[in-house]
PDB file of C-alpha atoms in Angstrom:
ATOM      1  CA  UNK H   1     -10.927  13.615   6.404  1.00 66.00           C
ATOM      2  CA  UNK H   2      -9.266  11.703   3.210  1.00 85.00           C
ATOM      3  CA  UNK H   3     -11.854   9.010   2.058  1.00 97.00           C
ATOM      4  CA  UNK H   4      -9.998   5.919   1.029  1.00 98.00           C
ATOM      5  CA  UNK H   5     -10.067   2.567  -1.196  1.00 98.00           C
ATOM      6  CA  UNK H   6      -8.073  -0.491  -1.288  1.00 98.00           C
ATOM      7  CA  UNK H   7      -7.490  -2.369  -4.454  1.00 98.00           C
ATOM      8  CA  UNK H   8      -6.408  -5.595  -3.705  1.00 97.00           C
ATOM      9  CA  UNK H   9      -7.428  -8.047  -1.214  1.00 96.00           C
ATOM     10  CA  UNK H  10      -4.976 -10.511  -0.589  1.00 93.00           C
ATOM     11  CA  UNK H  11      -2.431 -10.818   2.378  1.00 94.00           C
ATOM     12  CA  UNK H  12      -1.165  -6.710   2.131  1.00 95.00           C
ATOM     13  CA  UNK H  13      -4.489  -5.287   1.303  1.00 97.00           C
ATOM     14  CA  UNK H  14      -6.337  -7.171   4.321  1.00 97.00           C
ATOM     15  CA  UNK H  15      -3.519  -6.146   6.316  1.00 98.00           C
ATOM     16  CA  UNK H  16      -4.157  -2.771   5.459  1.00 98.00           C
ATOM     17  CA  UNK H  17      -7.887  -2.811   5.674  1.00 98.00           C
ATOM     18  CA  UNK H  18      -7.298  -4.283   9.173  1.00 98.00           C
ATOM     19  CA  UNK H  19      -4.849  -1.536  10.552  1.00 98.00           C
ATOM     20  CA  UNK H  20      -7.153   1.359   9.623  1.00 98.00           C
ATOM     21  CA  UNK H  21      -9.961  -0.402  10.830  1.00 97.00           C
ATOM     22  CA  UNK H  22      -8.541  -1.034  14.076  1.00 96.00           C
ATOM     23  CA  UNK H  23      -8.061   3.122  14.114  1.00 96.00           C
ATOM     24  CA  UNK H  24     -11.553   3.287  13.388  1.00 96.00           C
ATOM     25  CA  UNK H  25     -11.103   4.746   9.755  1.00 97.00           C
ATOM     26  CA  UNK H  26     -13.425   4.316   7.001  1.00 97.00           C
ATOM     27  CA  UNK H  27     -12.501   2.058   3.921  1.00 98.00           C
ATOM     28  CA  UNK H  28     -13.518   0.578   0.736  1.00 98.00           C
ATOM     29  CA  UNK H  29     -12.321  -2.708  -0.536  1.00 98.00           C
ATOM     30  CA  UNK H  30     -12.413  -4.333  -3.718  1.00 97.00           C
ATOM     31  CA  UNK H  31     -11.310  -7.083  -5.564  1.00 95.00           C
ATOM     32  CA  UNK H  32     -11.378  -8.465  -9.240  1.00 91.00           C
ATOM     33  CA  UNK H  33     -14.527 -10.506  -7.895  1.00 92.00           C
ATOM     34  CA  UNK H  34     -16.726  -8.029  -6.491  1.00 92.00           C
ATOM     35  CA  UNK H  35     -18.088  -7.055  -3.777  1.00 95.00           C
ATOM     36  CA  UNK H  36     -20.240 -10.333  -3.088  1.00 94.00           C
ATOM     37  CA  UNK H  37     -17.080 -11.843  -2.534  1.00 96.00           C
ATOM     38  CA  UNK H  38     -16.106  -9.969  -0.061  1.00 96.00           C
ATOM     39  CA  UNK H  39     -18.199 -10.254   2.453  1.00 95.00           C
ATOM     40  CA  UNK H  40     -16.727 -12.624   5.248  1.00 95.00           C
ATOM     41  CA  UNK H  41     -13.371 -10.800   5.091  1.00 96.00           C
ATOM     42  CA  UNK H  42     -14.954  -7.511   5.852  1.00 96.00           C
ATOM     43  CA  UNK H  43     -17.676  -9.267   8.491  1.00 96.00           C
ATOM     44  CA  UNK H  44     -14.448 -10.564   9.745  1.00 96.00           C
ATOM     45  CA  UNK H  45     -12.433  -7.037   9.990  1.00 96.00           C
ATOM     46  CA  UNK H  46     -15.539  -5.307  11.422  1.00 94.00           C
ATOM     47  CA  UNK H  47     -16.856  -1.966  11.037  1.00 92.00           C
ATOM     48  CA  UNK H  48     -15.949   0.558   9.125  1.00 97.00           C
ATOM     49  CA  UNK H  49     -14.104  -1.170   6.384  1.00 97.00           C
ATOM     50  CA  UNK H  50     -16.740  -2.167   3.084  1.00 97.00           C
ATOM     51  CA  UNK H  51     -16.587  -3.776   0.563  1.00 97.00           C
ATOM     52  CA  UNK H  52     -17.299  -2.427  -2.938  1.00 97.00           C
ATOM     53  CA  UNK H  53     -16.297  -2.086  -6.741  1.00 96.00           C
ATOM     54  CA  UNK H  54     -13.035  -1.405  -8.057  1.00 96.00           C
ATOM     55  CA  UNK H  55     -14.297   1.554  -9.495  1.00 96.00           C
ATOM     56  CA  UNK H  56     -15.408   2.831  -6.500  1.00 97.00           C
ATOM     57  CA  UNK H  57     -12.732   2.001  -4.283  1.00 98.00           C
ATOM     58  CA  UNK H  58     -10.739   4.080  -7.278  1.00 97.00           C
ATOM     59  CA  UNK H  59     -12.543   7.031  -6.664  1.00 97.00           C
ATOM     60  CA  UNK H  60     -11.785   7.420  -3.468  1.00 98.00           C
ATOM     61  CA  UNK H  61      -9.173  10.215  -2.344  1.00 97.00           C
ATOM     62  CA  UNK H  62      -6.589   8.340  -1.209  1.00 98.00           C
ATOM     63  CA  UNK H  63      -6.387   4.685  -3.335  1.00 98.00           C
ATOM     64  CA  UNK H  64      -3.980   1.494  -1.819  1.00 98.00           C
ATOM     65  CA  UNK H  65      -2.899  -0.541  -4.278  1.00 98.00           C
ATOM     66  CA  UNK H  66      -2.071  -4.411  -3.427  1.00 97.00           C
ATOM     67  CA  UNK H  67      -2.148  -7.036  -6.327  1.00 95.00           C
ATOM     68  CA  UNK H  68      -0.026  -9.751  -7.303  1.00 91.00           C
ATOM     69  CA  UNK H  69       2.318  -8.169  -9.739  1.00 91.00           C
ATOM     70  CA  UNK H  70       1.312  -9.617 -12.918  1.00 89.00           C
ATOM     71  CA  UNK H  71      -2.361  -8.785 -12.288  1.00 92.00           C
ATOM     72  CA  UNK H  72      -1.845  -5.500 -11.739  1.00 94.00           C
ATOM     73  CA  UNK H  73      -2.323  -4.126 -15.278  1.00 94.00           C
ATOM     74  CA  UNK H  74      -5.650  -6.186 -15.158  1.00 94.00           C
ATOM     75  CA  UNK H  75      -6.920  -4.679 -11.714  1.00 95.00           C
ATOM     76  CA  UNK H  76      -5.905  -0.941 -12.729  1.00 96.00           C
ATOM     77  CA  UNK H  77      -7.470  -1.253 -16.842  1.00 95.00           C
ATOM     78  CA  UNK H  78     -10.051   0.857 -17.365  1.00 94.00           C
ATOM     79  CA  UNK H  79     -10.518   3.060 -14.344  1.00 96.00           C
ATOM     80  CA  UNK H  80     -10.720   6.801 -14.865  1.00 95.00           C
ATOM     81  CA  UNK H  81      -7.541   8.644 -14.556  1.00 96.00           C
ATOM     82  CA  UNK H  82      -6.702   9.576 -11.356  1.00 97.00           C
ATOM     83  CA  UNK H  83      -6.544  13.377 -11.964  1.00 96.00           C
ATOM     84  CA  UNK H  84      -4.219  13.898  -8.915  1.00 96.00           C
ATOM     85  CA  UNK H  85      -5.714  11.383  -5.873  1.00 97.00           C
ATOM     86  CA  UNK H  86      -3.012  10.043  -4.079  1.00 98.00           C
ATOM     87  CA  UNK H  87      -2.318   6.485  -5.148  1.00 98.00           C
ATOM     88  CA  UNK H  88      -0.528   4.599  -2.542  1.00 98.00           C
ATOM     89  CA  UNK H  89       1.842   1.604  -4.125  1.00 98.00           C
ATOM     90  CA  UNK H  90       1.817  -1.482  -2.090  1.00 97.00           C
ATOM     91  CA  UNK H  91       3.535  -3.660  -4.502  1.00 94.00           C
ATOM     92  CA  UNK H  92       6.227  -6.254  -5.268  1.00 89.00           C
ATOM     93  CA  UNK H  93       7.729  -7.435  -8.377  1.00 89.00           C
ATOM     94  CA  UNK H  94       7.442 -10.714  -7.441  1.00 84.00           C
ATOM     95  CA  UNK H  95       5.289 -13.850  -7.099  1.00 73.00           C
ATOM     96  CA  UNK H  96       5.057 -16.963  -4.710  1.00 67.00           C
ATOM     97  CA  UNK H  97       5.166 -19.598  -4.883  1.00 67.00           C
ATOM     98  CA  UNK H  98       8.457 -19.755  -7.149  1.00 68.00           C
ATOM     99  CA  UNK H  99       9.175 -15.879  -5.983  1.00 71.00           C
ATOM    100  CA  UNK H 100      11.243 -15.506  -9.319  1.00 74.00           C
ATOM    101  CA  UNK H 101      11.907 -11.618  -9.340  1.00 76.00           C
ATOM    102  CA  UNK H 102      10.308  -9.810 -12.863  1.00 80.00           C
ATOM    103  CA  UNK H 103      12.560  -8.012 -15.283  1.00 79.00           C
ATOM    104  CA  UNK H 104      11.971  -4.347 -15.045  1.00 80.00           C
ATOM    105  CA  UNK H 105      15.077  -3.265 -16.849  1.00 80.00           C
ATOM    106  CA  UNK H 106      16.553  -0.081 -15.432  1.00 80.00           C
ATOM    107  CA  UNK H 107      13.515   0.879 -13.666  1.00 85.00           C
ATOM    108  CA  UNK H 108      12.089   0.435 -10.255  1.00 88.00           C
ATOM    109  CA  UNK H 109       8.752  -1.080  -9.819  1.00 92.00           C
ATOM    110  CA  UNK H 110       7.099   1.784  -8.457  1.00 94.00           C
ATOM    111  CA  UNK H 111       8.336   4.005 -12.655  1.00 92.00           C
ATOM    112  CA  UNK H 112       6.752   0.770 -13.660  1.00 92.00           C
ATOM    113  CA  UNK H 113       3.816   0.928 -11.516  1.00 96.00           C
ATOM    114  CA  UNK H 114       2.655   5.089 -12.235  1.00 96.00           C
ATOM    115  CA  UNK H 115       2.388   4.175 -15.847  1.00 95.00           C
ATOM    116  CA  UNK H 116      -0.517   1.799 -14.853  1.00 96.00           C
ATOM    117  CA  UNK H 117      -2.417   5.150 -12.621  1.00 98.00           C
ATOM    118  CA  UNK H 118      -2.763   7.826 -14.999  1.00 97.00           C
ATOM    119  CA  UNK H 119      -3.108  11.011 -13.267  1.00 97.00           C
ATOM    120  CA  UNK H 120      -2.488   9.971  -9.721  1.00 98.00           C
ATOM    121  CA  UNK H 121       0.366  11.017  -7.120  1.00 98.00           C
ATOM    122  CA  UNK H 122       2.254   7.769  -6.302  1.00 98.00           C
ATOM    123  CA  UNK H 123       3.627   7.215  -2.953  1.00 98.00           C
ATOM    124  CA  UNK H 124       5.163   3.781  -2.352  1.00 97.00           C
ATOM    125  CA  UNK H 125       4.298   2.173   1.165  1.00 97.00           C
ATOM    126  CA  UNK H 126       3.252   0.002   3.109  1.00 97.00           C
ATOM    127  CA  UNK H 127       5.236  -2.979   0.615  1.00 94.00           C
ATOM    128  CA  UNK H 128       8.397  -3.723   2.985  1.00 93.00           C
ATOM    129  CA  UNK H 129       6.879  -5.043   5.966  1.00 93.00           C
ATOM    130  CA  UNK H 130       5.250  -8.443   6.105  1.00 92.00           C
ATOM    131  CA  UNK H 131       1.477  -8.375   6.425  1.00 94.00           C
ATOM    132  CA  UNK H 132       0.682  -9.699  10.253  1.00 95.00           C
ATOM    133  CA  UNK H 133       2.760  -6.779  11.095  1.00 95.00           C
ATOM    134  CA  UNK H 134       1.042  -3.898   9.148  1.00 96.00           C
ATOM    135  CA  UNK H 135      -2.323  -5.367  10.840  1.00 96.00           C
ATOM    136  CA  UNK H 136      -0.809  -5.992  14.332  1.00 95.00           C
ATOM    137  CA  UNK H 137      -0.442  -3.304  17.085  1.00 94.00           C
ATOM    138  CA  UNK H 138       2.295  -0.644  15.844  1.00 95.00           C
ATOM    139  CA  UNK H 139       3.448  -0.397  19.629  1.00 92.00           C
ATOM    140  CA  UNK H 140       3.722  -4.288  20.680  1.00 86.00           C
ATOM    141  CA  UNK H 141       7.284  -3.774  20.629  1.00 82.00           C
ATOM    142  CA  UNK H 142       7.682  -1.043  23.139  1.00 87.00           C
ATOM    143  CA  UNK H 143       7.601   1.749  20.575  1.00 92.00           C
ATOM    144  CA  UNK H 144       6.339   2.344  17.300  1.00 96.00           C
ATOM    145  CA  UNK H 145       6.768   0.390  14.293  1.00 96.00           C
ATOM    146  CA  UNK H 146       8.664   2.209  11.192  1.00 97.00           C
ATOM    147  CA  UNK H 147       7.177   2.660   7.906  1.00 97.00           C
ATOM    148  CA  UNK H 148       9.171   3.816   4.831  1.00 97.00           C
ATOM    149  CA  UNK H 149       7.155   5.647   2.369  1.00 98.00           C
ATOM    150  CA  UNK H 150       8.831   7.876  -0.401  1.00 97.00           C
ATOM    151  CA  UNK H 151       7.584   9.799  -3.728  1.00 97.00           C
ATOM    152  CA  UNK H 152       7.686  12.918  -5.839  1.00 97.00           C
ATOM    153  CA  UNK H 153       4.553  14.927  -4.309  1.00 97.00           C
ATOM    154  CA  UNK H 154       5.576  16.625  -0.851  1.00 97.00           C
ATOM    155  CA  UNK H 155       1.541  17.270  -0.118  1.00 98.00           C
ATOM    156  CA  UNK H 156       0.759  13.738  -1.217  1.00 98.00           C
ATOM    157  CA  UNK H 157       3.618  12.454   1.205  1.00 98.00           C
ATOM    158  CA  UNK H 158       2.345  14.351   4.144  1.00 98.00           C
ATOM    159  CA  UNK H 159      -1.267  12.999   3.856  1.00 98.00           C
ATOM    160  CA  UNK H 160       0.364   9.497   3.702  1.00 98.00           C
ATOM    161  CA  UNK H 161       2.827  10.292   6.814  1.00 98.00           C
ATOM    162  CA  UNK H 162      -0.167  11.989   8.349  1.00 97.00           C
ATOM    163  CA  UNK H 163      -2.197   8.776   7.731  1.00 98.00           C
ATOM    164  CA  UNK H 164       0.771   6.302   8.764  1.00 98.00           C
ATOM    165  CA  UNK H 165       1.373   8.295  12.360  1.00 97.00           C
ATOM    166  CA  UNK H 166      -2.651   8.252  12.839  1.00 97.00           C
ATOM    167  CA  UNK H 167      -2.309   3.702  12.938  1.00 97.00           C
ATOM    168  CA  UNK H 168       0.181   4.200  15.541  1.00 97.00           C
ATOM    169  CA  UNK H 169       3.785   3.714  13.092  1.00 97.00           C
ATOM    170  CA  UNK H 170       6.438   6.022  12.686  1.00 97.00           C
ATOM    171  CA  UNK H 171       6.859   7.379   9.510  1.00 97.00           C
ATOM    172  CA  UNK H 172      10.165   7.721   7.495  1.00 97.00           C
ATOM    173  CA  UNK H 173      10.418  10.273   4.152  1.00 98.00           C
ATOM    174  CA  UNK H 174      12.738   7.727   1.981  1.00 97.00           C
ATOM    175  CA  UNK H 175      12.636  10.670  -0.775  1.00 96.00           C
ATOM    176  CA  UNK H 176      12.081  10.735  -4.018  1.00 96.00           C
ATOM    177  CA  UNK H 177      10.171   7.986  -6.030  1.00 94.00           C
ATOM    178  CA  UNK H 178      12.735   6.516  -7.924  1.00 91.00           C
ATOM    179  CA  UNK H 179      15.250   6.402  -5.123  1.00 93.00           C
ATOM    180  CA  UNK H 180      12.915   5.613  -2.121  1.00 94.00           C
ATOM    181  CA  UNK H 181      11.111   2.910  -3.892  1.00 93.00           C
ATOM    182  CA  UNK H 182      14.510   0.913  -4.573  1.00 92.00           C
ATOM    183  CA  UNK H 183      14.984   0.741  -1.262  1.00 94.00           C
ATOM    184  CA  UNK H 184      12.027  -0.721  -0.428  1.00 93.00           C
ATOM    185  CA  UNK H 185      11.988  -3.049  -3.200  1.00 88.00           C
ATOM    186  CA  UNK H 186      11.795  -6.398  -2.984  1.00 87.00           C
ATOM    187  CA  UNK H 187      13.387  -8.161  -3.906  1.00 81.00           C
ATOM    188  CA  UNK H 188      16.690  -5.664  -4.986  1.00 81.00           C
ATOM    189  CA  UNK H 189      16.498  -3.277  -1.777  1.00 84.00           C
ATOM    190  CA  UNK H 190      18.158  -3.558   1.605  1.00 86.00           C
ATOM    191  CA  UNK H 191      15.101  -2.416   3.824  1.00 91.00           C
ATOM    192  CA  UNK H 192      12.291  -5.297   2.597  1.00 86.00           C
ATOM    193  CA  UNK H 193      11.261  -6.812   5.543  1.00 79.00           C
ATOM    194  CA  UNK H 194      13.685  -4.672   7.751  1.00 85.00           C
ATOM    195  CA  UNK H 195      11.995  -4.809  11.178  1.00 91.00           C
ATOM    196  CA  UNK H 196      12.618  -1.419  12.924  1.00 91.00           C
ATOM    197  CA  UNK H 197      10.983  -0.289  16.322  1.00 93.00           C
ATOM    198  CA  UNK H 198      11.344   3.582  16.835  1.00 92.00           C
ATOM    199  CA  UNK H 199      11.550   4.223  20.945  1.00 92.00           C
ATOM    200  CA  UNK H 200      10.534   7.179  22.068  1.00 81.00           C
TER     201      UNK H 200
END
């Protein structure tokens, strides 16, 4: 089983933290605080999510990704290259409170994004939902919740679709990186906070 980390604990990465939780899978999660700080939002998620360093969340195999967009060059300096983990891109280009959208030229956020994880295999997910309904039941709805999730890496994408069908959501292959991630952009793409329900 893929050992994982979560960099990031605001409103997406506690979101995500609580979802695998809730399917009783094993996490690390870190913050630009430490660990320390931590400690009533995992006591509060439960067993097994921990919390732990940035560099160790990091080295785990698969990493989530969830900062504020202009601290993301801060949360991501100095790790270790990735040397082909899966790196899972949670990310906006945007800000509350003002949510002014950042310039990223020609390029979507998740081009912008792999520059900043050396080494890894990017998959963008879990960004186009809003967070109470990444952590909330998958199947409240009367079926299961869809996740987009897109990138260059077909083996990557299939641990990631593998990991999105194991919380309960259904999985859709957006394609490549710098298509799939436009899609899911916010704010620029049509499916951002797109609420679908697939019945089976």
């Amino acid at each position: 089983m893929n050992s994982i980390g979560i960099i990031g604990a605001g409103h997406i990465g506690r979101a995500i933290a609580t979802a695998l939780a809730r399917s009783g899978i094993a996490a690390i999660i870190a913050n630009s605080r430490g660990p320390d700080s931590l400690s009533g939002l995992v006591a509060q998620i439960g067993e097994p999510i921990v919390a732990g360093s940035r560099e160790e969340a990091a080295a785990k195999d698969i990493v989530f990704v969830a900062v504020n967009w202009s601290k993301l060059p801060a949360a991501l300096a100095g790790l270790p290259n990735f040397a082909g983990r899966i790196v899972v891109d949670a990310n906006n280009p945007i800000e509350a409170p003002l949510f002014k959208p950042v310039d990223l030229g020609a390029r979507s956020s998740s081009e912008v994004f792999s520059d900043l994880v050396p080494g890894a295999r990017v998959v963008k997910a879990f960004n186009h939902l809003q967070p109470q309904l990444v952590a909330g039941d998958p199947a409240s709805d009367g079926g299961r919740r869809v996740l987009f999730f897109s990138g260059d890496d077909s083996e990557a994408k299939a641990r990631i679709a593998d990991l999105i069908g194991r919380l309960g959501f259904f999985g859709i292959d957006l394609g490549p990186l710098a298509l799939g991630s436009r899609l899911v952009q916010f704010p620029g793409g049509p499916l951002p906070a797109l609420d679908l329900v697939k019945i089976d």
